[in-house]
Amino acid sequence: MEKHSLRLLISEEEIQKKVAEASQSLIQKYQDQEFLIIMIMKGSICFVADLIRQLPPEQVSLEFVRCSSYGKRGTQKGQLVIEGLEKIDVKDRHVLLIDDIFDTGDTLEELATFLRAKQPKDLWTLVLLFKRIKRKTSFLPDQALIEIGDEFVVGYGVDYKERYRGFKEIYVITP
Ligand code: 5GP
Ligand code: MG
């Protein structure tokens, strides 16, 4: 098994505090309306699993799409692949699109553009982590919970070559 050095970046306590704050702001935002969460697999699995348990169950539906750009190459970015978006019915619904990390923004921008064309009642984009980097596009998420530097991270759903998703904390990895 490959060994990597991991440095703690965000504690479990800090993550849970931000998730609780986010759920409160979403409850305020949607009031008593129903909304559809579309989660981007697999990285947002822990975030969404924690978040939906703090939202009103009767108001929330859940769908997922799969996006991958790293895959087996680890930290080297490849072609963006999106699966499962065509089948989701978003017309006239309140849609909340959730991803783990906003990096270049390509993933969220592409998904948001595609979803908007399907005429949801409204679309809100939420990410757990926001990387502080220079970007080519002006597209930004509507809500980001934690800012980080330009480092490759793992844990709390986020992987390096499919490992480390199970950490309750987020770490910087040096492969
Ligand atoms: P973007 O399209 O914004 O450049 O990239 C977003 C996607 O890249 C995220 O959904 C995430 O899956 C992946 N990504 C970006 N930064 C990292 C990182 O530091 N670690 C891991 N494991 N994935 C990342
Ligand atoms: Mg992703």
Tab-separated table of C-alpha atoms and ligand atoms in Angstrom:
chain	number	residue	atom	x	y	z
A	1	MET	CA	0.000	0.000	0.000
A	2	GLU	CA	1.291	3.477	-0.967
A	3	LYS	CA	2.071	5.738	2.011
A	4	HIS	CA	1.254	9.443	1.876
A	5	SER	CA	1.897	12.261	4.255
A	6	LEU	CA	-1.279	13.940	5.500
A	7	ARG	CA	-1.543	17.281	7.289
A	8	LEU	CA	-4.716	18.166	9.180
A	9	LEU	CA	-6.360	21.215	7.592
A	10	ILE	CA	-9.959	21.317	8.871
A	11	SER	CA	-11.146	19.566	12.031
A	12	GLU	CA	-14.328	17.559	12.390
A	13	GLU	CA	-15.665	20.205	14.770
A	14	GLU	CA	-15.086	23.031	12.279
A	15	ILE	CA	-16.728	21.077	9.448
A	16	GLN	CA	-19.763	20.229	11.593
A	17	LYS	CA	-20.102	23.855	12.692
A	18	LYS	CA	-20.164	25.015	9.057
A	19	VAL	CA	-22.641	22.310	8.060
A	20	ALA	CA	-24.983	23.343	10.886
A	21	GLU	CA	-24.750	27.003	9.795
A	22	ALA	CA	-25.439	26.039	6.189
A	23	SER	CA	-28.514	24.021	7.123
A	24	GLN	CA	-29.886	26.986	9.066
A	25	SER	CA	-29.375	29.335	6.133
A	26	LEU	CA	-31.046	26.847	3.754
A	27	ILE	CA	-34.029	26.505	6.087
A	28	GLN	CA	-34.325	30.303	6.013
A	29	LYS	CA	-33.960	30.379	2.250
A	30	TYR	CA	-36.524	27.724	1.360
A	31	GLN	CA	-38.957	28.332	4.252
A	32	ASP	CA	-41.729	25.749	3.827
A	33	GLN	CA	-41.104	25.068	0.121
A	34	GLU	CA	-40.004	21.735	-1.299
A	35	PHE	CA	-36.582	21.600	-2.941
A	36	LEU	CA	-34.454	19.164	-4.884
A	37	ILE	CA	-30.847	18.584	-3.904
A	38	ILE	CA	-28.614	17.415	-6.739
A	39	MET	CA	-25.374	16.131	-5.281
A	40	ILE	CA	-22.213	15.642	-7.291
A	41	MET	CA	-20.777	12.213	-6.593
A	42	LYS	CA	-18.707	10.997	-5.111
A	43	GLY	CA	-16.903	13.756	-3.244
A	44	SER	CA	-19.974	15.412	-1.717
A	45	ILE	CA	-21.271	12.219	-0.084
A	46	CYS	CA	-20.306	13.038	3.532
A	47	PHE	CA	-21.295	16.695	3.236
A	48	VAL	CA	-24.747	15.918	1.823
A	49	ALA	CA	-25.311	13.001	4.208
A	50	ASP	CA	-24.684	15.308	7.178
A	51	LEU	CA	-26.570	18.249	5.688
A	52	ILE	CA	-29.836	16.485	4.786
A	53	ARG	CA	-30.176	15.170	8.327
A	54	GLN	CA	-30.391	18.779	9.488
A	55	LEU	CA	-33.009	19.795	6.908
A	56	PRO	CA	-36.785	19.177	7.030
A	57	PRO	CA	-37.107	15.617	5.603
A	58	GLU	CA	-40.577	16.213	4.128
A	59	GLN	CA	-39.277	19.110	1.979
A	60	VAL	CA	-36.138	17.551	0.555
A	61	SER	CA	-35.723	15.257	-2.479
A	62	LEU	CA	-32.328	13.935	-3.484
A	63	GLU	CA	-30.766	13.092	-6.838
A	64	PHE	CA	-27.166	12.649	-7.862
A	65	VAL	CA	-24.910	13.099	-10.859
A	66	ARG	CA	-21.435	11.679	-11.226
A	67	CYS	CA	-18.590	13.897	-12.239
A	68	SER	CA	-14.990	12.910	-12.495
A	69	SER	CA	-11.956	14.757	-13.675
A	70	TYR	CA	-9.125	13.183	-11.676
A	71	GLY	CA	-9.809	9.433	-11.545
A	72	LYS	CA	-6.840	7.122	-11.315
A	73	ARG	CA	-4.410	9.901	-12.183
A	74	GLY	CA	-4.620	11.219	-8.641
A	75	THR	CA	-3.876	14.929	-8.489
A	76	GLN	CA	-3.532	15.510	-12.230
A	77	LYS	CA	-6.657	16.867	-13.850
A	78	GLY	CA	-8.156	15.165	-16.901
A	79	GLN	CA	-11.270	15.437	-19.055
A	80	LEU	CA	-14.476	16.376	-17.187
A	81	VAL	CA	-17.066	13.592	-17.445
A	82	ILE	CA	-20.670	14.116	-16.268
A	83	GLU	CA	-23.173	11.262	-16.007
A	84	GLY	CA	-26.834	11.078	-14.996
A	85	LEU	CA	-27.990	14.645	-15.551
A	86	GLU	CA	-30.423	13.968	-18.422
A	87	LYS	CA	-32.752	11.821	-16.307
A	88	ILE	CA	-33.362	14.379	-13.552
A	89	ASP	CA	-36.582	16.378	-13.772
A	90	VAL	CA	-35.858	19.955	-12.642
A	91	LYS	CA	-38.520	21.967	-14.466
A	92	ASP	CA	-40.280	24.426	-12.118
A	93	ARG	CA	-38.522	23.017	-9.052
A	94	HIS	CA	-36.253	24.718	-6.525
A	95	VAL	CA	-32.893	23.112	-7.224
A	96	LEU	CA	-29.909	23.075	-4.862
A	97	LEU	CA	-26.735	21.862	-6.597
A	98	ILE	CA	-24.027	20.682	-4.180
A	99	ASP	CA	-20.353	19.920	-4.746
A	100	ASP	CA	-17.433	19.217	-2.449
A	101	ILE	CA	-14.815	21.623	-3.831
A	102	PHE	CA	-14.876	24.678	-6.064
A	103	ASP	CA	-11.523	24.737	-7.820
A	104	THR	CA	-11.380	26.023	-11.420
A	105	GLY	CA	-15.170	26.180	-11.353
A	106	ASP	CA	-15.537	24.233	-14.600
A	107	THR	CA	-17.615	21.421	-13.072
A	108	LEU	CA	-20.159	23.621	-11.339
A	109	GLU	CA	-20.385	26.103	-14.200
A	110	GLU	CA	-21.035	23.382	-16.754
A	111	LEU	CA	-23.663	21.715	-14.566
A	112	ALA	CA	-25.348	25.002	-13.672
A	113	THR	CA	-25.548	26.016	-17.342
A	114	PHE	CA	-27.062	22.667	-18.274
A	115	LEU	CA	-29.585	22.809	-15.405
A	116	ARG	CA	-30.625	26.414	-16.085
A	117	ALA	CA	-31.519	25.429	-19.651
A	118	LYS	CA	-34.017	22.943	-18.173
A	119	GLN	CA	-35.879	25.825	-16.464
A	120	PRO	CA	-35.866	25.126	-12.737
A	121	LYS	CA	-37.876	27.551	-10.581
A	122	ASP	CA	-34.524	28.601	-9.202
A	123	LEU	CA	-31.027	27.228	-8.915
A	124	TRP	CA	-28.678	27.655	-5.929
A	125	THR	CA	-25.119	26.333	-5.950
A	126	LEU	CA	-23.435	25.311	-2.702
A	127	VAL	CA	-19.932	24.001	-2.091
A	128	LEU	CA	-18.191	22.893	1.072
A	129	LEU	CA	-14.699	24.068	0.105
A	130	PHE	CA	-13.693	27.067	-1.981
A	131	LYS	CA	-10.101	27.257	-3.249
A	132	ARG	CA	-8.513	30.683	-3.208
A	133	ILE	CA	-7.024	30.741	-6.725
A	134	LYS	CA	-6.974	32.935	-9.827
A	135	ARG	CA	-9.716	31.826	-12.222
A	136	LYS	CA	-10.367	32.319	-15.916
A	137	THR	CA	-14.143	32.394	-15.505
A	138	SER	CA	-16.247	34.859	-13.534
A	139	PHE	CA	-18.667	32.119	-12.443
A	140	LEU	CA	-18.804	31.660	-8.648
A	141	PRO	CA	-20.884	29.416	-6.374
A	142	ASP	CA	-23.816	31.101	-4.601
A	143	GLN	CA	-22.627	29.786	-1.242
A	144	ALA	CA	-19.258	28.413	-0.084
A	145	LEU	CA	-18.640	27.254	3.485
A	146	ILE	CA	-14.863	27.116	3.945
A	147	GLU	CA	-12.043	28.826	2.023
A	148	ILE	CA	-8.781	26.965	1.524
A	149	GLY	CA	-5.518	27.612	-0.294
A	150	ASP	CA	-4.421	26.012	-3.552
A	151	GLU	CA	-3.582	22.625	-2.051
A	152	PHE	CA	-4.802	19.112	-2.829
A	153	VAL	CA	-7.066	17.861	-0.050
A	154	VAL	CA	-8.650	14.571	1.004
A	155	GLY	CA	-11.105	13.341	3.602
A	156	TYR	CA	-14.797	13.868	4.455
A	157	GLY	CA	-15.839	12.272	1.158
A	158	VAL	CA	-12.942	13.573	-0.905
A	159	ASP	CA	-10.418	11.070	-2.260
A	160	TYR	CA	-6.947	10.557	-3.589
A	161	LYS	CA	-7.148	7.626	-6.042
A	162	GLU	CA	-10.351	6.511	-4.266
A	163	ARG	CA	-8.739	6.392	-0.821
A	164	TYR	CA	-9.229	8.551	2.301
A	165	ARG	CA	-12.933	9.382	1.757
A	166	GLY	CA	-13.776	8.053	5.228
A	167	PHE	CA	-11.880	10.633	7.286
A	168	LYS	CA	-14.090	12.834	9.460
A	169	GLU	CA	-11.587	15.669	8.938
A	170	ILE	CA	-9.986	17.243	5.859
A	171	TYR	CA	-6.251	16.863	5.215
A	172	VAL	CA	-3.706	18.223	2.774
A	173	ILE	CA	-1.991	15.320	1.041
A	174	THR	CA	1.486	15.312	-0.431
A	175	PRO	CA	1.643	12.344	-2.805
B	1	5GP	P1	-13.327	22.272	-10.755
B	1	5GP	O1	-14.177	21.822	-11.916
B	1	5GP	O2	-13.948	23.355	-9.931
B	1	5GP	O3	-11.932	22.606	-11.176
B	1	5GP	O4	-13.100	21.013	-9.866
B	1	5GP	C1	-14.032	20.578	-9.040
B	1	5GP	C2	-13.834	19.115	-8.761
B	1	5GP	O5	-12.473	18.732	-8.757
B	1	5GP	C3	-14.337	18.857	-7.375
B	1	5GP	O6	-15.654	18.385	-7.466
B	1	5GP	C4	-13.431	17.784	-6.866
B	1	5GP	O7	-14.008	16.541	-7.131
B	1	5GP	C5	-12.178	17.913	-7.669
B	1	5GP	N1	-11.128	18.555	-6.859
B	1	5GP	C6	-10.748	19.850	-6.868
B	1	5GP	N2	-9.803	20.076	-5.958
B	1	5GP	C7	-9.572	18.890	-5.351
B	1	5GP	C8	-8.725	18.484	-4.272
B	1	5GP	O8	-7.964	19.252	-3.674
B	1	5GP	N3	-8.797	17.173	-3.908
B	1	5GP	C9	-9.622	16.273	-4.533
B	1	5GP	N4	-9.601	15.016	-4.119
B	1	5GP	N5	-10.444	16.634	-5.527
B	1	5GP	C10	-10.420	17.926	-5.926
B	2	MG	MG	-16.048	16.291	-7.677
